[in-house]
Amino acid sequence: MPRSSLGVQSSVDIGNQEMGTVKWFDASKGYGFILRDSGPEIFVHYRSILGEGHRVLYEGQRVAFTIAQGRKGLQAEDVELIEA
């Protein structure tokens, strides 16, 4: 069944800010996943984390982010830590 007919991305507002919790992040690989408060988990790459220097996330951290269309699907962008 084609992906578009599944309606997976039709309920996502690209560009809107969302909140979530880091599910896992592998610093050596530079990516991980965020559990969205409003939907399924979403991919995050270290380049999408706001800040200077070594950008990394840790399991359980609360973050705010926007959703963007990446090369392989939806991904988190402008990821910002909201709780230390």
JSON list of N, CA and C in Angstrom, two decimals:
[
{"chain": "A", "resi": 1, "resn": "MET", "atom": "N", "xyz": [0.84, -1.17, 0.00]},
{"chain": "A", "resi": 1, "resn": "MET", "atom": "CA", "xyz": [0.00, 0.00, 0.00]},
{"chain": "A", "resi": 1, "resn": "MET", "atom": "C", "xyz": [0.89, 1.24, 0.00]},
{"chain": "A", "resi": 2, "resn": "PRO", "atom": "N", "xyz": [0.65, 2.19, -0.87]},
{"chain": "A", "resi": 2, "resn": "PRO", "atom": "CA", "xyz": [1.49, 3.40, -0.91]},
{"chain": "A", "resi": 2, "resn": "PRO", "atom": "C", "xyz": [1.41, 4.16, 0.41]},
{"chain": "A", "resi": 3, "resn": "ARG", "atom": "N", "xyz": [2.52, 4.73, 0.79]},
{"chain": "A", "resi": 3, "resn": "ARG", "atom": "CA", "xyz": [2.61, 5.46, 2.05]},
{"chain": "A", "resi": 3, "resn": "ARG", "atom": "C", "xyz": [1.57, 6.57, 2.15]},
{"chain": "A", "resi": 4, "resn": "SER", "atom": "N", "xyz": [1.34, 7.30, 1.07]},
{"chain": "A", "resi": 4, "resn": "SER", "atom": "CA", "xyz": [0.40, 8.42, 1.11]},
{"chain": "A", "resi": 4, "resn": "SER", "atom": "C", "xyz": [-1.02, 7.97, 1.41]},
{"chain": "A", "resi": 5, "resn": "SER", "atom": "N", "xyz": [-1.38, 6.76, 1.02]},
{"chain": "A", "resi": 5, "resn": "SER", "atom": "CA", "xyz": [-2.74, 6.29, 1.26]},
{"chain": "A", "resi": 5, "resn": "SER", "atom": "C", "xyz": [-2.94, 5.84, 2.71]},
{"chain": "A", "resi": 6, "resn": "LEU", "atom": "N", "xyz": [-1.85, 5.72, 3.46]},
{"chain": "A", "resi": 6, "resn": "LEU", "atom": "CA", "xyz": [-1.96, 5.34, 4.86]},
{"chain": "A", "resi": 6, "resn": "LEU", "atom": "C", "xyz": [-2.35, 6.52, 5.74]},
{"chain": "A", "resi": 7, "resn": "GLY", "atom": "N", "xyz": [-2.19, 7.73, 5.23]},
{"chain": "A", "resi": 7, "resn": "GLY", "atom": "CA", "xyz": [-2.54, 8.92, 5.99]},
{"chain": "A", "resi": 7, "resn": "GLY", "atom": "C", "xyz": [-1.56, 9.22, 7.12]},
{"chain": "A", "resi": 8, "resn": "VAL", "atom": "N", "xyz": [-0.36, 8.69, 7.04]},
{"chain": "A", "resi": 8, "resn": "VAL", "atom": "CA", "xyz": [0.61, 8.85, 8.11]},
{"chain": "A", "resi": 8, "resn": "VAL", "atom": "C", "xyz": [0.99, 10.30, 8.31]},
{"chain": "A", "resi": 9, "resn": "GLN", "atom": "N", "xyz": [1.24, 11.02, 7.23]},
{"chain": "A", "resi": 9, "resn": "GLN", "atom": "CA", "xyz": [1.72, 12.38, 7.35]},
{"chain": "A", "resi": 9, "resn": "GLN", "atom": "C", "xyz": [0.62, 13.41, 7.20]},
{"chain": "A", "resi": 10, "resn": "SER", "atom": "N", "xyz": [-0.59, 13.03, 6.88]},
{"chain": "A", "resi": 10, "resn": "SER", "atom": "CA", "xyz": [-1.64, 13.99, 6.62]},
{"chain": "A", "resi": 10, "resn": "SER", "atom": "C", "xyz": [-2.07, 14.75, 7.86]},
{"chain": "A", "resi": 11, "resn": "SER", "atom": "N", "xyz": [-1.87, 14.21, 9.07]},
{"chain": "A", "resi": 11, "resn": "SER", "atom": "CA", "xyz": [-2.31, 14.87, 10.28]},
{"chain": "A", "resi": 11, "resn": "SER", "atom": "C", "xyz": [-1.19, 15.67, 10.95]},
{"chain": "A", "resi": 12, "resn": "VAL", "atom": "N", "xyz": [-0.04, 15.81, 10.30]},
{"chain": "A", "resi": 12, "resn": "VAL", "atom": "CA", "xyz": [1.09, 16.52, 10.87]},
{"chain": "A", "resi": 12, "resn": "VAL", "atom": "C", "xyz": [1.15, 17.93, 10.29]},
{"chain": "A", "resi": 13, "resn": "ASP", "atom": "N", "xyz": [1.28, 18.90, 11.19]},
{"chain": "A", "resi": 13, "resn": "ASP", "atom": "CA", "xyz": [1.42, 20.29, 10.76]},
{"chain": "A", "resi": 13, "resn": "ASP", "atom": "C", "xyz": [2.90, 20.62, 10.71]},
{"chain": "A", "resi": 14, "resn": "ILE", "atom": "N", "xyz": [3.48, 20.58, 9.52]},
{"chain": "A", "resi": 14, "resn": "ILE", "atom": "CA", "xyz": [4.89, 20.88, 9.35]},
{"chain": "A", "resi": 14, "resn": "ILE", "atom": "C", "xyz": [5.14, 22.34, 9.69]},
{"chain": "A", "resi": 15, "resn": "GLY", "atom": "N", "xyz": [6.16, 22.58, 10.50]},
{"chain": "A", "resi": 15, "resn": "GLY", "atom": "CA", "xyz": [6.52, 23.92, 10.90]},
{"chain": "A", "resi": 15, "resn": "GLY", "atom": "C", "xyz": [5.96, 24.35, 12.24]},
{"chain": "A", "resi": 16, "resn": "ASN", "atom": "N", "xyz": [4.95, 23.67, 12.75]},
{"chain": "A", "resi": 16, "resn": "ASN", "atom": "CA", "xyz": [4.40, 24.02, 14.07]},
{"chain": "A", "resi": 16, "resn": "ASN", "atom": "C", "xyz": [5.31, 23.51, 15.17]},
{"chain": "A", "resi": 17, "resn": "GLN", "atom": "N", "xyz": [5.39, 24.28, 16.26]},
{"chain": "A", "resi": 17, "resn": "GLN", "atom": "CA", "xyz": [6.22, 23.84, 17.38]},
{"chain": "A", "resi": 17, "resn": "GLN", "atom": "C", "xyz": [5.50, 22.75, 18.18]},
{"chain": "A", "resi": 18, "resn": "GLU", "atom": "N", "xyz": [6.26, 21.75, 18.56]},
{"chain": "A", "resi": 18, "resn": "GLU", "atom": "CA", "xyz": [5.75, 20.63, 19.36]},
{"chain": "A", "resi": 18, "resn": "GLU", "atom": "C", "xyz": [6.67, 20.41, 20.54]},
{"chain": "A", "resi": 19, "resn": "MET", "atom": "N", "xyz": [6.22, 19.57, 21.46]},
{"chain": "A", "resi": 19, "resn": "MET", "atom": "CA", "xyz": [7.01, 19.21, 22.63]},
{"chain": "A", "resi": 19, "resn": "MET", "atom": "C", "xyz": [7.11, 17.69, 22.66]},
{"chain": "A", "resi": 20, "resn": "GLY", "atom": "N", "xyz": [8.17, 17.21, 23.31]},
{"chain": "A", "resi": 20, "resn": "GLY", "atom": "CA", "xyz": [8.34, 15.78, 23.42]},
{"chain": "A", "resi": 20, "resn": "GLY", "atom": "C", "xyz": [9.43, 15.43, 24.41]},
{"chain": "A", "resi": 21, "resn": "THR", "atom": "N", "xyz": [9.70, 14.13, 24.50]},
{"chain": "A", "resi": 21, "resn": "THR", "atom": "CA", "xyz": [10.71, 13.59, 25.41]},
{"chain": "A", "resi": 21, "resn": "THR", "atom": "C", "xyz": [11.68, 12.75, 24.60]},
{"chain": "A", "resi": 22, "resn": "VAL", "atom": "N", "xyz": [12.97, 12.93, 24.84]},
{"chain": "A", "resi": 22, "resn": "VAL", "atom": "CA", "xyz": [13.99, 12.16, 24.11]},
{"chain": "A", "resi": 22, "resn": "VAL", "atom": "C", "xyz": [13.84, 10.68, 24.48]},
{"chain": "A", "resi": 23, "resn": "LYS", "atom": "N", "xyz": [13.61, 9.85, 23.46]},
{"chain": "A", "resi": 23, "resn": "LYS", "atom": "CA", "xyz": [13.50, 8.40, 23.66]},
{"chain": "A", "resi": 23, "resn": "LYS", "atom": "C", "xyz": [14.90, 7.81, 23.79]},
{"chain": "A", "resi": 24, "resn": "TRP", "atom": "N", "xyz": [15.75, 8.13, 22.82]},
{"chain": "A", "resi": 24, "resn": "TRP", "atom": "CA", "xyz": [17.15, 7.75, 22.86]},
{"chain": "A", "resi": 24, "resn": "TRP", "atom": "C", "xyz": [17.92, 8.61, 21.87]},
{"chain": "A", "resi": 25, "resn": "PHE", "atom": "N", "xyz": [19.22, 8.75, 22.13]},
{"chain": "A", "resi": 25, "resn": "PHE", "atom": "CA", "xyz": [20.10, 9.52, 21.25]},
{"chain": "A", "resi": 25, "resn": "PHE", "atom": "C", "xyz": [21.48, 8.91, 21.34]},
{"chain": "A", "resi": 26, "resn": "ASP", "atom": "N", "xyz": [22.03, 8.51, 20.20]},
{"chain": "A", "resi": 26, "resn": "ASP", "atom": "CA", "xyz": [23.37, 7.91, 20.13]},
{"chain": "A", "resi": 26, "resn": "ASP", "atom": "C", "xyz": [24.35, 9.00, 19.70]},
{"chain": "A", "resi": 27, "resn": "ALA", "atom": "N", "xyz": [25.11, 9.52, 20.65]},
{"chain": "A", "resi": 27, "resn": "ALA", "atom": "CA", "xyz": [26.03, 10.62, 20.37]},
{"chain": "A", "resi": 27, "resn": "ALA", "atom": "C", "xyz": [27.10, 10.23, 19.36]},
{"chain": "A", "resi": 28, "resn": "SER", "atom": "N", "xyz": [27.53, 8.96, 19.35]},
{"chain": "A", "resi": 28, "resn": "SER", "atom": "CA", "xyz": [28.57, 8.53, 18.42]},
{"chain": "A", "resi": 28, "resn": "SER", "atom": "C", "xyz": [28.05, 8.49, 16.98]},
{"chain": "A", "resi": 29, "resn": "LYS", "atom": "N", "xyz": [26.76, 8.25, 16.81]},
{"chain": "A", "resi": 29, "resn": "LYS", "atom": "CA", "xyz": [26.16, 8.23, 15.47]},
{"chain": "A", "resi": 29, "resn": "LYS", "atom": "C", "xyz": [25.52, 9.57, 15.12]},
{"chain": "A", "resi": 30, "resn": "GLY", "atom": "N", "xyz": [25.21, 10.37, 16.14]},
{"chain": "A", "resi": 30, "resn": "GLY", "atom": "CA", "xyz": [24.67, 11.70, 15.90]},
{"chain": "A", "resi": 30, "resn": "GLY", "atom": "C", "xyz": [23.18, 11.77, 15.62]},
{"chain": "A", "resi": 31, "resn": "TYR", "atom": "N", "xyz": [22.44, 10.76, 16.04]},
{"chain": "A", "resi": 31, "resn": "TYR", "atom": "CA", "xyz": [21.00, 10.81, 15.83]},
{"chain": "A", "resi": 31, "resn": "TYR", "atom": "C", "xyz": [20.26, 10.01, 16.89]},
{"chain": "A", "resi": 32, "resn": "GLY", "atom": "N", "xyz": [18.94, 10.19, 16.91]},
{"chain": "A", "resi": 32, "resn": "GLY", "atom": "CA", "xyz": [18.10, 9.46, 17.84]},
{"chain": "A", "resi": 32, "resn": "GLY", "atom": "C", "xyz": [16.64, 9.71, 17.54]},
{"chain": "A", "resi": 33, "resn": "PHE", "atom": "N", "xyz": [15.79, 9.50, 18.54]},
{"chain": "A", "resi": 33, "resn": "PHE", "atom": "CA", "xyz": [14.34, 9.68, 18.36]},
{"chain": "A", "resi": 33, "resn": "PHE", "atom": "C", "xyz": [13.74, 10.40, 19.55]},
{"chain": "A", "resi": 34, "resn": "ILE", "atom": "N", "xyz": [12.73, 11.20, 19.26]},
{"chain": "A", "resi": 34, "resn": "ILE", "atom": "CA", "xyz": [11.97, 11.94, 20.26]},
{"chain": "A", "resi": 34, "resn": "ILE", "atom": "C", "xyz": [10.55, 11.38, 20.28]},
{"chain": "A", "resi": 35, "resn": "LEU", "atom": "N", "xyz": [10.02, 11.13, 21.48]},
{"chain": "A", "resi": 35, "resn": "LEU", "atom": "CA", "xyz": [8.61, 10.73, 21.63]},
{"chain": "A", "resi": 35, "resn": "LEU", "atom": "C", "xyz": [7.79, 12.01, 21.66]},
{"chain": "A", "resi": 36, "resn": "ARG", "atom": "N", "xyz": [7.02, 12.24, 20.62]},
{"chain": "A", "resi": 36, "resn": "ARG", "atom": "CA", "xyz": [6.19, 13.45, 20.54]},
{"chain": "A", "resi": 36, "resn": "ARG", "atom": "C", "xyz": [5.03, 13.36, 21.52]},
{"chain": "A", "resi": 37, "resn": "ASP", "atom": "N", "xyz": [4.67, 14.49, 22.13]},
{"chain": "A", "resi": 37, "resn": "ASP", "atom": "CA", "xyz": [3.50, 14.53, 23.01]},
{"chain": "A", "resi": 37, "resn": "ASP", "atom": "C", "xyz": [2.22, 14.34, 22.21]},
{"chain": "A", "resi": 38, "resn": "SER", "atom": "N", "xyz": [2.24, 14.73, 20.94]},
{"chain": "A", "resi": 38, "resn": "SER", "atom": "CA", "xyz": [1.02, 14.74, 20.12]},
{"chain": "A", "resi": 38, "resn": "SER", "atom": "C", "xyz": [0.97, 13.67, 19.04]},
{"chain": "A", "resi": 39, "resn": "GLY", "atom": "N", "xyz": [1.90, 12.72, 19.06]},
{"chain": "A", "resi": 39, "resn": "GLY", "atom": "CA", "xyz": [1.88, 11.72, 18.00]},
{"chain": "A", "resi": 39, "resn": "GLY", "atom": "C", "xyz": [3.03, 10.75, 18.10]},
{"chain": "A", "resi": 40, "resn": "PRO", "atom": "N", "xyz": [3.32, 10.07, 16.99]},
{"chain": "A", "resi": 40, "resn": "PRO", "atom": "CA", "xyz": [4.38, 9.05, 17.00]},
{"chain": "A", "resi": 40, "resn": "PRO", "atom": "C", "xyz": [5.77, 9.66, 17.15]},
{"chain": "A", "resi": 41, "resn": "GLU", "atom": "N", "xyz": [6.73, 8.81, 17.48]},
{"chain": "A", "resi": 41, "resn": "GLU", "atom": "CA", "xyz": [8.11, 9.28, 17.63]},
{"chain": "A", "resi": 41, "resn": "GLU", "atom": "C", "xyz": [8.62, 9.87, 16.33]},
{"chain": "A", "resi": 42, "resn": "ILE", "atom": "N", "xyz": [9.66, 10.71, 16.46]},
{"chain": "A", "resi": 42, "resn": "ILE", "atom": "CA", "xyz": [10.20, 11.39, 15.29]},
{"chain": "A", "resi": 42, "resn": "ILE", "atom": "C", "xyz": [11.72, 11.38, 15.36]},
{"chain": "A", "resi": 43, "resn": "PHE", "atom": "N", "xyz": [12.35, 11.26, 14.21]},
{"chain": "A", "resi": 43, "resn": "PHE", "atom": "CA", "xyz": [13.81, 11.24, 14.06]},
{"chain": "A", "resi": 43, "resn": "PHE", "atom": "C", "xyz": [14.40, 12.60, 14.40]},
{"chain": "A", "resi": 44, "resn": "VAL", "atom": "N", "xyz": [15.58, 12.61, 15.03]},
{"chain": "A", "resi": 44, "resn": "VAL", "atom": "CA", "xyz": [16.32, 13.85, 15.29]},
{"chain": "A", "resi": 44, "resn": "VAL", "atom": "C", "xyz": [17.80, 13.61, 14.98]},
{"chain": "A", "resi": 45, "resn": "HIS", "atom": "N", "xyz": [18.40, 14.57, 14.27]},
{"chain": "A", "resi": 45, "resn": "HIS", "atom": "CA", "xyz": [19.83, 14.53, 13.93]},
{"chain": "A", "resi": 45, "resn": "HIS", "atom": "C", "xyz": [20.52, 15.62, 14.73]},
{"chain": "A", "resi": 46, "resn": "TYR", "atom": "N", "xyz": [21.79, 15.41, 15.09]},
{"chain": "A", "resi": 46, "resn": "TYR", "atom": "CA", "xyz": [22.49, 16.37, 15.93]},
{"chain": "A", "resi": 46, "resn": "TYR", "atom": "C", "xyz": [22.53, 17.77, 15.32]},
{"chain": "A", "resi": 47, "resn": "ARG", "atom": "N", "xyz": [22.54, 17.87, 14.00]},
{"chain": "A", "resi": 47, "resn": "ARG", "atom": "CA", "xyz": [22.58, 19.19, 13.35]},
{"chain": "A", "resi": 47, "resn": "ARG", "atom": "C", "xyz": [21.31, 19.99, 13.60]},
{"chain": "A", "resi": 48, "resn": "SER", "atom": "N", "xyz": [20.24, 19.32, 14.03]},
{"chain": "A", "resi": 48, "resn": "SER", "atom": "CA", "xyz": [18.97, 19.99, 14.30]},
{"chain": "A", "resi": 48, "resn": "SER", "atom": "C", "xyz": [18.85, 20.50, 15.73]},
{"chain": "A", "resi": 49, "resn": "ILE", "atom": "N", "xyz": [19.85, 20.21, 16.56]},
{"chain": "A", "resi": 49, "resn": "ILE", "atom": "CA", "xyz": [19.84, 20.66, 17.95]},
{"chain": "A", "resi": 49, "resn": "ILE", "atom": "C", "xyz": [20.43, 22.06, 18.01]},
{"chain": "A", "resi": 50, "resn": "LEU", "atom": "N", "xyz": [19.67, 23.00, 18.58]},
{"chain": "A", "resi": 50, "resn": "LEU", "atom": "CA", "xyz": [20.14, 24.37, 18.69]},
{"chain": "A", "resi": 50, "resn": "LEU", "atom": "C", "xyz": [21.26, 24.47, 19.71]},
{"chain": "A", "resi": 51, "resn": "GLY", "atom": "N", "xyz": [22.25, 25.32, 19.42]},
{"chain": "A", "resi": 51, "resn": "GLY", "atom": "CA", "xyz": [23.34, 25.53, 20.37]},
{"chain": "A", "resi": 51, "resn": "GLY", "atom": "C", "xyz": [24.69, 25.49, 19.69]},
{"chain": "A", "resi": 52, "resn": "GLU", "atom": "N", "xyz": [25.71, 25.77, 20.48]},
{"chain": "A", "resi": 52, "resn": "GLU", "atom": "CA", "xyz": [27.08, 25.80, 20.00]},
{"chain": "A", "resi": 52, "resn": "GLU", "atom": "C", "xyz": [27.82, 24.55, 20.48]},
{"chain": "A", "resi": 53, "resn": "GLY", "atom": "N", "xyz": [28.92, 24.24, 19.81]},
{"chain": "A", "resi": 53, "resn": "GLY", "atom": "CA", "xyz": [29.77, 23.14, 20.24]},
{"chain": "A", "resi": 53, "resn": "GLY", "atom": "C", "xyz": [29.14, 21.77, 20.05]},
{"chain": "A", "resi": 54, "resn": "HIS", "atom": "N", "xyz": [29.48, 20.85, 20.95]},
{"chain": "A", "resi": 54, "resn": "HIS", "atom": "CA", "xyz": [29.02, 19.46, 20.88]},
{"chain": "A", "resi": 54, "resn": "HIS", "atom": "C", "xyz": [27.55, 19.40, 21.26]},
{"chain": "A", "resi": 55, "resn": "ARG", "atom": "N", "xyz": [26.70, 19.07, 20.30]},
{"chain": "A", "resi": 55, "resn": "ARG", "atom": "CA", "xyz": [25.26, 19.04, 20.52]},
{"chain": "A", "resi": 55, "resn": "ARG", "atom": "C", "xyz": [24.80, 17.59, 20.70]},
{"chain": "A", "resi": 56, "resn": "VAL", "atom": "N", "xyz": [24.23, 17.32, 21.86]},
{"chain": "A", "resi": 56, "resn": "VAL", "atom": "CA", "xyz": [23.81, 15.96, 22.20]},
{"chain": "A", "resi": 56, "resn": "VAL", "atom": "C", "xyz": [22.54, 16.04, 23.05]},
{"chain": "A", "resi": 57, "resn": "LEU", "atom": "N", "xyz": [21.73, 14.99, 22.98]},
{"chain": "A", "resi": 57, "resn": "LEU", "atom": "CA", "xyz": [20.53, 14.87, 23.81]},
{"chain": "A", "resi": 57, "resn": "LEU", "atom": "C", "xyz": [20.67, 13.63, 24.67]},
{"chain": "A", "resi": 58, "resn": "TYR", "atom": "N", "xyz": [19.92, 13.62, 25.78]},
{"chain": "A", "resi": 58, "resn": "TYR", "atom": "CA", "xyz": [19.95, 12.48, 26.70]},
{"chain": "A", "resi": 58, "resn": "TYR", "atom": "C", "xyz": [18.54, 11.96, 26.93]},
{"chain": "A", "resi": 59, "resn": "GLU", "atom": "N", "xyz": [18.42, 10.66, 27.07]},
{"chain": "A", "resi": 59, "resn": "GLU", "atom": "CA", "xyz": [17.13, 10.02, 27.31]},
{"chain": "A", "resi": 59, "resn": "GLU", "atom": "C", "xyz": [16.39, 10.70, 28.45]},
{"chain": "A", "resi": 60, "resn": "GLY", "atom": "N", "xyz": [15.11, 10.99, 28.22]},
{"chain": "A", "resi": 60, "resn": "GLY", "atom": "CA", "xyz": [14.27, 11.58, 29.24]},
{"chain": "A", "resi": 60, "resn": "GLY", "atom": "C", "xyz": [14.22, 13.10, 29.23]},
{"chain": "A", "resi": 61, "resn": "GLN", "atom": "N", "xyz": [15.10, 13.76, 28.48]},
{"chain": "A", "resi": 61, "resn": "GLN", "atom": "CA", "xyz": [15.06, 15.22, 28.43]},
{"chain": "A", "resi": 61, "resn": "GLN", "atom": "C", "xyz": [13.80, 15.69, 27.71]},
{"chain": "A", "resi": 62, "resn": "ARG", "atom": "N", "xyz": [13.25, 16.81, 28.19]},
{"chain": "A", "resi": 62, "resn": "ARG", "atom": "CA", "xyz": [12.09, 17.43, 27.54]},
{"chain": "A", "resi": 62, "resn": "ARG", "atom": "C", "xyz": [12.62, 18.44, 26.53]},
{"chain": "A", "resi": 63, "resn": "VAL", "atom": "N", "xyz": [12.04, 18.42, 25.33]},
{"chain": "A", "resi": 63, "resn": "VAL", "atom": "CA", "xyz": [12.48, 19.31, 24.26]},
{"chain": "A", "resi": 63, "resn": "VAL", "atom": "C", "xyz": [11.29, 19.92, 23.53]},
{"chain": "A", "resi": 64, "resn": "ALA", "atom": "N", "xyz": [11.55, 21.08, 22.92]},
{"chain": "A", "resi": 64, "resn": "ALA", "atom": "CA", "xyz": [10.61, 21.71, 22.01]},
{"chain": "A", "resi": 64, "resn": "ALA", "atom": "C", "xyz": [11.25, 21.66, 20.63]},
{"chain": "A", "resi": 65, "resn": "PHE", "atom": "N", "xyz": [10.45, 21.53, 19.58]},
{"chain": "A", "resi": 65, "resn": "PHE", "atom": "CA", "xyz": [10.99, 21.39, 18.23]},
{"chain": "A", "resi": 65, "resn": "PHE", "atom": "C", "xyz": [9.90, 21.68, 17.21]},
{"chain": "A", "resi": 66, "resn": "THR", "atom": "N", "xyz": [10.33, 21.84, 15.97]},
{"chain": "A", "resi": 66, "resn": "THR", "atom": "CA", "xyz": [9.39, 21.93, 14.86]},
{"chain": "A", "resi": 66, "resn": "THR", "atom": "C", "xyz": [9.56, 20.69, 14.00]},
{"chain": "A", "resi": 67, "resn": "ILE", "atom": "N", "xyz": [8.55, 20.39, 13.22]},
{"chain": "A", "resi": 67, "resn": "ILE", "atom": "CA", "xyz": [8.59, 19.23, 12.34]},
{"chain": "A", "resi": 67, "resn": "ILE", "atom": "C", "xyz": [8.88, 19.68, 10.92]},
{"chain": "A", "resi": 68, "resn": "ALA", "atom": "N", "xyz": [9.81, 19.00, 10.27]},
{"chain": "A", "resi": 68, "resn": "ALA", "atom": "CA", "xyz": [10.17, 19.30, 8.89]},
{"chain": "A", "resi": 68, "resn": "ALA", "atom": "C", "xyz": [10.17, 18.00, 8.08]},
{"chain": "A", "resi": 69, "resn": "GLN", "atom": "N", "xyz": [10.05, 18.15, 6.78]},
{"chain": "A", "resi": 69, "resn": "GLN", "atom": "CA", "xyz": [10.14, 17.01, 5.88]},
{"chain": "A", "resi": 69, "resn": "GLN", "atom": "C", "xyz": [11.60, 16.80, 5.53]},
{"chain": "A", "resi": 70, "resn": "GLY", "atom": "N", "xyz": [12.15, 15.66, 5.91]},
{"chain": "A", "resi": 70, "resn": "GLY", "atom": "CA", "xyz": [13.53, 15.33, 5.59]},
{"chain": "A", "resi": 70, "resn": "GLY", "atom": "C", "xyz": [13.60, 14.44, 4.36]},
{"chain": "A", "resi": 71, "resn": "ARG", "atom": "N", "xyz": [14.79, 14.00, 4.01]},
{"chain": "A", "resi": 71, "resn": "ARG", "atom": "CA", "xyz": [14.97, 13.13, 2.84]},
{"chain": "A", "resi": 71, "resn": "ARG", "atom": "C", "xyz": [14.28, 11.79, 3.00]},
{"chain": "A", "resi": 72, "resn": "LYS", "atom": "N", "xyz": [14.20, 11.29, 4.24]},
{"chain": "A", "resi": 72, "resn": "LYS", "atom": "CA", "xyz": [13.63, 9.96, 4.47]},
{"chain": "A", "resi": 72, "resn": "LYS", "atom": "C", "xyz": [12.32, 10.02, 5.26]},
{"chain": "A", "resi": 73, "resn": "GLY", "atom": "N", "xyz": [11.75, 11.19, 5.39]},
{"chain": "A", "resi": 73, "resn": "GLY", "atom": "CA", "xyz": [10.50, 11.32, 6.14]},
{"chain": "A", "resi": 73, "resn": "GLY", "atom": "C", "xyz": [10.54, 12.50, 7.08]},
{"chain": "A", "resi": 74, "resn": "LEU", "atom": "N", "xyz": [9.61, 12.51, 8.02]},
{"chain": "A", "resi": 74, "resn": "LEU", "atom": "CA", "xyz": [9.53, 13.61, 8.96]},
{"chain": "A", "resi": 74, "resn": "LEU", "atom": "C", "xyz": [10.69, 13.56, 9.95]},
{"chain": "A", "resi": 75, "resn": "GLN", "atom": "N", "xyz": [11.15, 14.76, 10.35]},
{"chain": "A", "resi": 75, "resn": "GLN", "atom": "CA", "xyz": [12.22, 14.84, 11.33]},
{"chain": "A", "resi": 75, "resn": "GLN", "atom": "C", "xyz": [12.05, 16.10, 12.18]},
{"chain": "A", "resi": 76, "resn": "ALA", "atom": "N", "xyz": [12.64, 16.08, 13.37]},
{"chain": "A", "resi": 76, "resn": "ALA", "atom": "CA", "xyz": [12.62, 17.23, 14.26]},
{"chain": "A", "resi": 76, "resn": "ALA", "atom": "C", "xyz": [13.68, 18.23, 13.82]},
{"chain": "A", "resi": 77, "resn": "GLU", "atom": "N", "xyz": [13.33, 19.51, 13.87]},
{"chain": "A", "resi": 77, "resn": "GLU", "atom": "CA", "xyz": [14.25, 20.61, 13.55]},
{"chain": "A", "resi": 77, "resn": "GLU", "atom": "C", "xyz": [14.19, 21.62, 14.68]},
{"chain": "A", "resi": 78, "resn": "ASP", "atom": "N", "xyz": [15.21, 22.48, 14.77]},
{"chain": "A", "resi": 78, "resn": "ASP", "atom": "CA", "xyz": [15.25, 23.54, 15.78]},
{"chain": "A", "resi": 78, "resn": "ASP", "atom": "C", "xyz": [14.95, 22.99, 17.18]},
{"chain": "A", "resi": 79, "resn": "VAL", "atom": "N", "xyz": [15.62, 21.90, 17.52]},
{"chain": "A", "resi": 79, "resn": "VAL", "atom": "CA", "xyz": [15.39, 21.21, 18.79]},
{"chain": "A", "resi": 79, "resn": "VAL", "atom": "C", "xyz": [16.03, 22.01, 19.92]},
{"chain": "A", "resi": 80, "resn": "GLU", "atom": "N", "xyz": [15.22, 22.30, 20.94]},
{"chain": "A", "resi": 80, "resn": "GLU", "atom": "CA", "xyz": [15.66, 23.14, 22.05]},
{"chain": "A", "resi": 80, "resn": "GLU", "atom": "C", "xyz": [15.30, 22.46, 23.37]},
{"chain": "A", "resi": 81, "resn": "LEU", "atom": "N", "xyz": [16.27, 22.37, 24.25]},
{"chain": "A", "resi": 81, "resn": "LEU", "atom": "CA", "xyz": [16.06, 21.78, 25.56]},
{"chain": "A", "resi": 81, "resn": "LEU", "atom": "C", "xyz": [15.16, 22.70, 26.39]},
{"chain": "A", "resi": 82, "resn": "ILE", "atom": "N", "xyz": [14.11, 22.14, 26.99]},
{"chain": "A", "resi": 82, "resn": "ILE", "atom": "CA", "xyz": [13.22, 22.97, 27.82]},
{"chain": "A", "resi": 82, "resn": "ILE", "atom": "C", "xyz": [13.29, 22.58, 29.29]},
{"chain": "A", "resi": 83, "resn": "GLU", "atom": "N", "xyz": [14.06, 21.55, 29.60]},
{"chain": "A", "resi": 83, "resn": "GLU", "atom": "CA", "xyz": [14.20, 21.09, 30.98]},
{"chain": "A", "resi": 83, "resn": "GLU", "atom": "C", "xyz": [15.57, 20.45, 31.13]},
{"chain": "A", "resi": 84, "resn": "ALA", "atom": "N", "xyz": [16.32, 20.87, 32.13]},
{"chain": "A", "resi": 84, "resn": "ALA", "atom": "CA", "xyz": [17.67, 20.32, 32.31]},
{"chain": "A", "resi": 84, "resn": "ALA", "atom": "C", "xyz": [17.66, 18.96, 32.95]}
]
